[in-house]
PDB file of C-alpha atoms in Angstrom:
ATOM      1  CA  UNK A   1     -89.425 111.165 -93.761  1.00 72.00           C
ATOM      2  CA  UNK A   2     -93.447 110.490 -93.246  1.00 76.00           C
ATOM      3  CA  UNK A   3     -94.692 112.511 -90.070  1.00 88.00           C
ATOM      4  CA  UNK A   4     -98.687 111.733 -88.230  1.00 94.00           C
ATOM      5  CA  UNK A   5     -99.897 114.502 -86.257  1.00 95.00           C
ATOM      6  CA  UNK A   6    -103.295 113.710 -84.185  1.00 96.00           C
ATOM      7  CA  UNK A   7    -103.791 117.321 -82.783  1.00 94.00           C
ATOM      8  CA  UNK A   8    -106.004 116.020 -80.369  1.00 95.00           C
ATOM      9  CA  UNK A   9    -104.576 114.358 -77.284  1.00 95.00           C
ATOM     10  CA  UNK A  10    -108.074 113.629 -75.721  1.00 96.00           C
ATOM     11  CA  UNK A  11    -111.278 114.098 -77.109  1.00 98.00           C
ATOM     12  CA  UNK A  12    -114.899 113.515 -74.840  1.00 97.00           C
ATOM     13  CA  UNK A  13    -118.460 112.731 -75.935  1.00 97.00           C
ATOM     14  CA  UNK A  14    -121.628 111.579 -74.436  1.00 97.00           C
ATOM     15  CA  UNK A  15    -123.025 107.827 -75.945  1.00 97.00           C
ATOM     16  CA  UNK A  16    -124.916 108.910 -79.158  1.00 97.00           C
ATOM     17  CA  UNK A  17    -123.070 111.940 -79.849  1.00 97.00           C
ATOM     18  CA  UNK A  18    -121.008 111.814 -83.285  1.00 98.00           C
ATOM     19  CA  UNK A  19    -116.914 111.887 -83.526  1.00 98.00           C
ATOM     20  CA  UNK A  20    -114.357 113.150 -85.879  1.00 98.00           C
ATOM     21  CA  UNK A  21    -110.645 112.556 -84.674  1.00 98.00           C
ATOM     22  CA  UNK A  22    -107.977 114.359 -86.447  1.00 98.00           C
ATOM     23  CA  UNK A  23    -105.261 113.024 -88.470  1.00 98.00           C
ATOM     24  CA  UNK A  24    -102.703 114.750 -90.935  1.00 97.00           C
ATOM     25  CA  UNK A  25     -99.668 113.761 -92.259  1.00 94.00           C
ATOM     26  CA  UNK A  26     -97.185 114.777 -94.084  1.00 92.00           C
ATOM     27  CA  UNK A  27     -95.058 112.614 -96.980  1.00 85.00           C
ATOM     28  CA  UNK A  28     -94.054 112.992-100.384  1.00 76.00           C
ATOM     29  CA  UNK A  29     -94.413 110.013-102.457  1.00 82.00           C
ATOM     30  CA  UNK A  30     -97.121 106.552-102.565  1.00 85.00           C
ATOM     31  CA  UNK A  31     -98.522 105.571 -99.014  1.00 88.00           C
ATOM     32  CA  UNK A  32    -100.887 103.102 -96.942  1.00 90.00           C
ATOM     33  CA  UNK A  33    -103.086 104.960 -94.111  1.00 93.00           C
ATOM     34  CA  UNK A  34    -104.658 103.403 -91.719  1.00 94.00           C
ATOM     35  CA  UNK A  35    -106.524 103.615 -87.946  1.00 96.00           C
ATOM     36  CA  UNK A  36    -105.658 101.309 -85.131  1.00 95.00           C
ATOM     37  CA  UNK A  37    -107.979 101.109 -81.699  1.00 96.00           C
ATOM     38  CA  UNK A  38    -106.143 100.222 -77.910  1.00 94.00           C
ATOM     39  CA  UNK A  39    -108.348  99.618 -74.989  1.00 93.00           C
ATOM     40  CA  UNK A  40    -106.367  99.679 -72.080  1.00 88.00           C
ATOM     41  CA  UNK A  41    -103.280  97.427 -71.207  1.00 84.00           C
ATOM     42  CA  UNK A  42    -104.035  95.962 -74.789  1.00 87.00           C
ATOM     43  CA  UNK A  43    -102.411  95.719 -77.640  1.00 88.00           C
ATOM     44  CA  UNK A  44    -103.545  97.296 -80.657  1.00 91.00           C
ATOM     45  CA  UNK A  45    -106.326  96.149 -82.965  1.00 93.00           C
ATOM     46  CA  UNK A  46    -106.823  97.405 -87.058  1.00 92.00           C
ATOM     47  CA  UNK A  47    -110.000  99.363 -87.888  1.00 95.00           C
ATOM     48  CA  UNK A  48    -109.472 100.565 -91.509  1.00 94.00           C
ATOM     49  CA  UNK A  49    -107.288 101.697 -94.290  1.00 93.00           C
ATOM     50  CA  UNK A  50    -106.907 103.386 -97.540  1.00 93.00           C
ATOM     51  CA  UNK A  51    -104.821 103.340-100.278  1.00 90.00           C
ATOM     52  CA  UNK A  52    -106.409 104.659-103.714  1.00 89.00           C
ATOM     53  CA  UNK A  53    -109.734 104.533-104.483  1.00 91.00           C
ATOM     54  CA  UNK A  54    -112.866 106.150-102.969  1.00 94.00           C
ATOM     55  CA  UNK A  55    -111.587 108.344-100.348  1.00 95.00           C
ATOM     56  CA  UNK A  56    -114.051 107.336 -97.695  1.00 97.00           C
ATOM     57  CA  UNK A  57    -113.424 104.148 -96.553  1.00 96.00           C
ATOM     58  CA  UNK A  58    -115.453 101.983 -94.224  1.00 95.00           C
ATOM     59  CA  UNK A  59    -114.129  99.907 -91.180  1.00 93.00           C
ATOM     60  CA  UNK A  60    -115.231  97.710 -88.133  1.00 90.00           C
ATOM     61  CA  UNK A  61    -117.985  99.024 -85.962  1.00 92.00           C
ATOM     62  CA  UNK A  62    -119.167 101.365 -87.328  1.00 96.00           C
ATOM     63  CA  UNK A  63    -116.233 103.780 -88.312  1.00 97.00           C
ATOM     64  CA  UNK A  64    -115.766 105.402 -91.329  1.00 97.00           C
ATOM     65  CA  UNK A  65    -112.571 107.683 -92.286  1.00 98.00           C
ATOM     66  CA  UNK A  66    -112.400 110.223 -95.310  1.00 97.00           C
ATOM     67  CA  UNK A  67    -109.242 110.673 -97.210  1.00 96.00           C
ATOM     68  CA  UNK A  68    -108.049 114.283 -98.446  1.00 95.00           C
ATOM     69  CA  UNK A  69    -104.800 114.724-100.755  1.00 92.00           C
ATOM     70  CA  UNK A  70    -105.075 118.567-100.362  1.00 93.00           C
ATOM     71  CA  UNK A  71    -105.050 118.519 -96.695  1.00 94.00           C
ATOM     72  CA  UNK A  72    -102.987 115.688 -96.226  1.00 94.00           C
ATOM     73  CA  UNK A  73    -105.854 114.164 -93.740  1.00 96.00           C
ATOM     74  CA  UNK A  74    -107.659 111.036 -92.988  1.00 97.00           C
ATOM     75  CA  UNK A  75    -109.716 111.954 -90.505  1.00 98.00           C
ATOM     76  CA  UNK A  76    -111.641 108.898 -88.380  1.00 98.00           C
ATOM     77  CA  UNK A  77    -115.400 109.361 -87.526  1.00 98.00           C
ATOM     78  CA  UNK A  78    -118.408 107.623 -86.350  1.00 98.00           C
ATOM     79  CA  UNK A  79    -121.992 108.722 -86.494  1.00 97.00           C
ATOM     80  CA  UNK A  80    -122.858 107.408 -83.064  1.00 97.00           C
ATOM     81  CA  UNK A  81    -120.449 106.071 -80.687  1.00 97.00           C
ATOM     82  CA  UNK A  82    -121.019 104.022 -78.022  1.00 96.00           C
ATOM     83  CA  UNK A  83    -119.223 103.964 -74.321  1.00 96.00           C
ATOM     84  CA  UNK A  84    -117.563 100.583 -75.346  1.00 95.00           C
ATOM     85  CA  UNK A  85    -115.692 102.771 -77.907  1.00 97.00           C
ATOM     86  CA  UNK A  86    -113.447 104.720 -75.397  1.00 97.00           C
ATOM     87  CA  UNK A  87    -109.975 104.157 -76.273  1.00 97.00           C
ATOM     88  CA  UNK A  88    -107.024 105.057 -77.795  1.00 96.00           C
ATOM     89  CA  UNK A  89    -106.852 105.827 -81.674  1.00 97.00           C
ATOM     90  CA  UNK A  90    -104.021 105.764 -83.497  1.00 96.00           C
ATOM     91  CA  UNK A  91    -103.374 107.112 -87.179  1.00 96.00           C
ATOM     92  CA  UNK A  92    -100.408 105.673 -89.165  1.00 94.00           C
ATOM     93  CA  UNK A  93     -98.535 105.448 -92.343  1.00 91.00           C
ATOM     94  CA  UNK A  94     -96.730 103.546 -94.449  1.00 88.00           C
ATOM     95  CA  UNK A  95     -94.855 104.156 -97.720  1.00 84.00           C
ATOM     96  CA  UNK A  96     -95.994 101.761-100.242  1.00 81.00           C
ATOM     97  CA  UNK A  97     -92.533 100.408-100.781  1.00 80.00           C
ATOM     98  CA  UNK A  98     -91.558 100.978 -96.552  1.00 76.00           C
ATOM     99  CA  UNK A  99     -91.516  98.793 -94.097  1.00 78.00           C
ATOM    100  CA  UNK A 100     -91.454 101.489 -91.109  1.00 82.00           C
ATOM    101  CA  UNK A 101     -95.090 102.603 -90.058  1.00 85.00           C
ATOM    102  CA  UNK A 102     -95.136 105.201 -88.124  1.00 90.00           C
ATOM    103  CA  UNK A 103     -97.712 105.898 -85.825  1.00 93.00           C
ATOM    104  CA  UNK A 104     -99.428 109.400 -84.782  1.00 95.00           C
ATOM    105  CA  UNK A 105     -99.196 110.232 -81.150  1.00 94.00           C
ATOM    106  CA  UNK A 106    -102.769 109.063 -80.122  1.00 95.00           C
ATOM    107  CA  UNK A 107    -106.339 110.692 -79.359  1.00 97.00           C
ATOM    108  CA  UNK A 108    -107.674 109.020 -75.745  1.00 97.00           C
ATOM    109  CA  UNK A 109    -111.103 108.936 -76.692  1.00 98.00           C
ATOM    110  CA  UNK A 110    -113.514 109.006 -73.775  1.00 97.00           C
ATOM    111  CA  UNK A 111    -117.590 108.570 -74.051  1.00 97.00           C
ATOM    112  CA  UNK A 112    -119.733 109.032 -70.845  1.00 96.00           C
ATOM    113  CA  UNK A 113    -122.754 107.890 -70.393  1.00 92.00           C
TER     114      UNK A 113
ATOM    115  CA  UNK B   1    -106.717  81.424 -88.698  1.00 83.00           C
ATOM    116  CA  UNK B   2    -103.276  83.101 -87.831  1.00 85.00           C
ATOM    117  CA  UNK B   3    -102.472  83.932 -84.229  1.00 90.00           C
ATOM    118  CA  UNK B   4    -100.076  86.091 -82.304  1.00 93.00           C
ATOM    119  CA  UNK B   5     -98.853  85.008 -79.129  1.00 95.00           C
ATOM    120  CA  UNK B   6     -96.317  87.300 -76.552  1.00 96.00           C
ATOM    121  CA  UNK B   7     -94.815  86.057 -73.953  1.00 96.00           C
ATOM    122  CA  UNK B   8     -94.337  87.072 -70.711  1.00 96.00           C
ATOM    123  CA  UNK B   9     -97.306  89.058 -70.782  1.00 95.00           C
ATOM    124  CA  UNK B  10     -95.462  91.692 -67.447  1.00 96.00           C
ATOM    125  CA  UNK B  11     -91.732  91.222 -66.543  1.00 96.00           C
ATOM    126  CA  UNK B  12     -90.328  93.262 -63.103  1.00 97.00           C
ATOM    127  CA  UNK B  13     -86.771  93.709 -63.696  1.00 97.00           C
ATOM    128  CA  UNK B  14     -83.788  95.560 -62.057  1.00 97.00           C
ATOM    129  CA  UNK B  15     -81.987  98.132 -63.863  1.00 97.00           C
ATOM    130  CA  UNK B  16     -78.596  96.186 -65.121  1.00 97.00           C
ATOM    131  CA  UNK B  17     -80.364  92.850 -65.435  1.00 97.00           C
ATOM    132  CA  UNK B  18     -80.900  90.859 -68.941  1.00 97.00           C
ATOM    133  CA  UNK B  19     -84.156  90.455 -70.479  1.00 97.00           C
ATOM    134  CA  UNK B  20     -85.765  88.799 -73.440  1.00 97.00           C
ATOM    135  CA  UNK B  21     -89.053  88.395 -74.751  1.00 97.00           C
ATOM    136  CA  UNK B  22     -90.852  86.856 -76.984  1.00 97.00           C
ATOM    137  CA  UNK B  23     -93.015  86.547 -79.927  1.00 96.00           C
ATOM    138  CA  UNK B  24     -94.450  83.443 -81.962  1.00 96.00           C
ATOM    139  CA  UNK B  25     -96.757  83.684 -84.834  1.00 94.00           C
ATOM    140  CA  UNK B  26     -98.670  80.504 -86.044  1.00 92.00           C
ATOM    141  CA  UNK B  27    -100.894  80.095 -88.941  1.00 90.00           C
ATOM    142  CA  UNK B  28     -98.511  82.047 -91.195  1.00 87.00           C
ATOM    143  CA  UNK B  29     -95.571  81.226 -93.416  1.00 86.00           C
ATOM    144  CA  UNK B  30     -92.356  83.831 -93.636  1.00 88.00           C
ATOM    145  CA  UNK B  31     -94.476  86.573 -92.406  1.00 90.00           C
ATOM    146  CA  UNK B  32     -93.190  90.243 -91.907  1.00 91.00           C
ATOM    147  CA  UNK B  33     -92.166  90.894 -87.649  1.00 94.00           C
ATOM    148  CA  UNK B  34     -92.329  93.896 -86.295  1.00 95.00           C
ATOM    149  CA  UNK B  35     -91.057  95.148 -82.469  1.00 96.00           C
ATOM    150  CA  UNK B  36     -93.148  98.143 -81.086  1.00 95.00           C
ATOM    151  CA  UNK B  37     -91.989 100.140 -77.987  1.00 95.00           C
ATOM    152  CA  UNK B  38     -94.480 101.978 -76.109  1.00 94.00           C
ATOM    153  CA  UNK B  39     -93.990 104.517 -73.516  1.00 91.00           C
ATOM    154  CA  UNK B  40     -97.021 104.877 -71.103  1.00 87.00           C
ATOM    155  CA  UNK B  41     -99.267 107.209 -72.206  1.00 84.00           C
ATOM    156  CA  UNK B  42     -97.209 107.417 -75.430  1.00 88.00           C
ATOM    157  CA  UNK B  43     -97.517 106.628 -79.359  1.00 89.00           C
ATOM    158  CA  UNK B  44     -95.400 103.515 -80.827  1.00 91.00           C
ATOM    159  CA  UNK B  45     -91.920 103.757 -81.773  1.00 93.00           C
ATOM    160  CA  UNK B  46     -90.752 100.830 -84.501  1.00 93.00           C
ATOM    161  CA  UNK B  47     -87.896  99.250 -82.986  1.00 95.00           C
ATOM    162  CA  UNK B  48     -87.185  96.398 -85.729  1.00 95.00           C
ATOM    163  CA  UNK B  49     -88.093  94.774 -88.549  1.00 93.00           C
ATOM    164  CA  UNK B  50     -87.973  91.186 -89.760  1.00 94.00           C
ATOM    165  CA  UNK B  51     -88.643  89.706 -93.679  1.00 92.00           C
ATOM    166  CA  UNK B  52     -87.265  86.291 -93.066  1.00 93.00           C
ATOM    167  CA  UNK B  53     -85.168  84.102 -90.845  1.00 94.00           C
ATOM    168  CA  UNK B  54     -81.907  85.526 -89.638  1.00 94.00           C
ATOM    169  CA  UNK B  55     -82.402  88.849 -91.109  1.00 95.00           C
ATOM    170  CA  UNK B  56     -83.014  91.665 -88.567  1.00 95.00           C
ATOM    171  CA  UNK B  57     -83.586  95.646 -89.291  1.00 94.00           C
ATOM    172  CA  UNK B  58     -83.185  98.523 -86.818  1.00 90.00           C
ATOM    173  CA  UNK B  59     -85.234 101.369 -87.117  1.00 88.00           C
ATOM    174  CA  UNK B  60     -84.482 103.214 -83.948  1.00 86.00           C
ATOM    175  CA  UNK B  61     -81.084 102.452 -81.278  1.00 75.00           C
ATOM    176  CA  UNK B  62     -82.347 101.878 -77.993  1.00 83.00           C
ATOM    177  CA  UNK B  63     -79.284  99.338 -76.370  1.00 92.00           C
ATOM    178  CA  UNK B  64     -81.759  96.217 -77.745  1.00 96.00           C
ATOM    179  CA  UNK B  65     -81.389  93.754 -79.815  1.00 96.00           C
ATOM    180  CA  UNK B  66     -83.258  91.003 -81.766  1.00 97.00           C
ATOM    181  CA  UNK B  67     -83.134  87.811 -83.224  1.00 97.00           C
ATOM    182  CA  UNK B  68     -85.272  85.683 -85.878  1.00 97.00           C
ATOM    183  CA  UNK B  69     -84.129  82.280 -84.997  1.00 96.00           C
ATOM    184  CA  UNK B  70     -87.064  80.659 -86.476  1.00 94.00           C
ATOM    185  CA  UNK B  71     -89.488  81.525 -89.197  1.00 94.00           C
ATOM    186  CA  UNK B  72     -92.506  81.983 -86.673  1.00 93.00           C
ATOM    187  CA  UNK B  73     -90.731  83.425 -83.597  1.00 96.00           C
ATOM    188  CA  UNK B  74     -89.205  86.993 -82.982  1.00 97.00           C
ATOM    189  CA  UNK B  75     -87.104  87.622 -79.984  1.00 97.00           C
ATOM    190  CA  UNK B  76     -86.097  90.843 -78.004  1.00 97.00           C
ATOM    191  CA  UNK B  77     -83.383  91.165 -76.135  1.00 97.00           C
ATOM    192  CA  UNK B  78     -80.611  93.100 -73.993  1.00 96.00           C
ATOM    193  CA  UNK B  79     -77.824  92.234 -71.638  1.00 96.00           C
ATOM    194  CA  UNK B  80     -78.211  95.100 -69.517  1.00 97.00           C
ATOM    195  CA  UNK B  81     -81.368  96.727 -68.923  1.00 97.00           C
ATOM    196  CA  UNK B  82     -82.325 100.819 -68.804  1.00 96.00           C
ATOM    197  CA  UNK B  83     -84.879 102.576 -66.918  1.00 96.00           C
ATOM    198  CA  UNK B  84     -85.711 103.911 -70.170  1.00 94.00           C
ATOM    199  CA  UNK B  85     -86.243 100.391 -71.631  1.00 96.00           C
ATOM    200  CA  UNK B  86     -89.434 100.322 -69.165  1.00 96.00           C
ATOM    201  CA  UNK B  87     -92.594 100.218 -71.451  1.00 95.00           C
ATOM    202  CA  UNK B  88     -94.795  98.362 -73.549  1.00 95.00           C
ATOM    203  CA  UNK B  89     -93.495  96.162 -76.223  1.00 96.00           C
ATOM    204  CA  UNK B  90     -95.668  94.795 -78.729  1.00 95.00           C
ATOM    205  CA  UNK B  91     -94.928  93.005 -81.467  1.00 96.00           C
ATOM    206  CA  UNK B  92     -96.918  92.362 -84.771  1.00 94.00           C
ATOM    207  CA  UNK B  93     -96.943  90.566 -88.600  1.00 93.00           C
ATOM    208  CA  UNK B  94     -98.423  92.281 -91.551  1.00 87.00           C
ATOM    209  CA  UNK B  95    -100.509  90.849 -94.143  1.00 81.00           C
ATOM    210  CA  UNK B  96     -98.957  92.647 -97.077  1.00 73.00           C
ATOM    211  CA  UNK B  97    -101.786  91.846 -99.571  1.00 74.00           C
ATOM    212  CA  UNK B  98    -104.170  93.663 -97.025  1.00 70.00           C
ATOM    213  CA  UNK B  99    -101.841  96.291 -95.513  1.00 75.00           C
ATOM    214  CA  UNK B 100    -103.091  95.665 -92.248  1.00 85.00           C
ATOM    215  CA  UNK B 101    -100.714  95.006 -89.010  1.00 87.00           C
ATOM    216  CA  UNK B 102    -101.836  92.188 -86.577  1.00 91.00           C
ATOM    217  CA  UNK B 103    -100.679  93.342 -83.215  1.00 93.00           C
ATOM    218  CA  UNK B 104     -99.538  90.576 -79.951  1.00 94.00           C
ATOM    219  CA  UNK B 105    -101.282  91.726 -76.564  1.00 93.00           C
ATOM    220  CA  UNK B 106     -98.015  92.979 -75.550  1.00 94.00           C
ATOM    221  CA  UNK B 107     -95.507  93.005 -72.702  1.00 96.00           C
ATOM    222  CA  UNK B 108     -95.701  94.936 -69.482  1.00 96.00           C
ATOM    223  CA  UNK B 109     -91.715  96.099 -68.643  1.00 97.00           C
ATOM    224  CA  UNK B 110     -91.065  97.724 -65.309  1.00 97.00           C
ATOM    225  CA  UNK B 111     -87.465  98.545 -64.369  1.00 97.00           C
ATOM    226  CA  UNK B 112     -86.800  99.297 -61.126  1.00 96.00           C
TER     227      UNK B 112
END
């Protein structure tokens, strides 16, 4: 059984101020990880995966996340974020041969001005 | 372009009462349907699962039920409804060649 933890429930930042949000998981065998980005009373929209290759993988607007096999992370960051980026991240994974994703719990990101 | 449309975007319904919602996907042949569940405040819980017409997985038991009576449309459903079923259901289609889950805006549920 694949488990997400996101350790943080809520994480705050001024505009221009970098972010790392937390994500490890824990499962055995071949899987697809990915980050997914709700604004409020929205549904949920993809920002990036990885699967083999270079560990740090790029997504939409500016986000980046890093894979590591010895901590079992994929961590999500961005270099600068922006207010427009306060919202709700979610980590998941998928076994490469699955068809359940399961999601982490969520990190409410908030950015003041 | 594929899109995802939900319908009704918020329901009000009374604890006992039916429901059913909806979900059509256009621009995409025999895709993969999902059925998210949503507590406020909460993570997603994968409810079912869909690889073709009339074929219907349950991942978690939650007195709901769904249906694939077309290719492109994914239906949720109970006779009787919960407080517990109140929530936000979304549901979404994968493109397997990119891994990447295309999510619906989603449906309010209140039960009162």
């Amino acid at each position: 059984t694949q488990t997400v933890s996101q350790s943080d429930a809520h994480v705050t930042v001024f505009e221009g101020d970098s972010v790392e949000l937390r994500c490890n998981y824990s499962y055995g065998g071949s899987i697809y990880l990915s980050w997914y980005i709700q604004h409020h009373g929205h549904g949920l929209q993809f920002l990036l995966k990885y699967y083999s290759g270079n560990p740090v993988v790029q997504g939409v607007n500016g986000f980046e996340a890093e894979f590591s096999k010895s901590d079992s992370s994929f961590h999500l960051r961005k270099a600068s974020v922006h207010w427009s980026d306060s919202a709700v991240y979610f980590c998941a994974v998928r076994p490469s041969s699955g068809q359940k994703l399961v999601f982490g719990q969520g990190t409410i990101l908030k950015v003041y001005l | 372009a594929q899109t995802i449309h939900q319908w009704p975007v918020a329901e009000i319904k009374a604890v006992g009462s039916p429901l059913s919602l909806g979900c059509t996907i256009k621009g995409k042949s025999s895709p993969n349907l999902y059925w998210y569940w949503q507590a406020t405040g909460g993570t997603l819980q994968q409810l079912f699962y869909s690889i073709t017409v009339g074929q219907v997985e349950s991942v978690v038991q939650l007195n709901l039920s769904a249906s694939r009576p077309k290719d492109d449309q994914f239906i949720l459903s109970t006779e009787k409804l919960l407080l517990s079923h109140s929530g936000f259901y979304l549901c979404a289609w994968i493109d397997s060649s990119q891994n990447t889950l295309y999510f619906g805006a989603g449906t309010r549920l209140s039960v009162l």
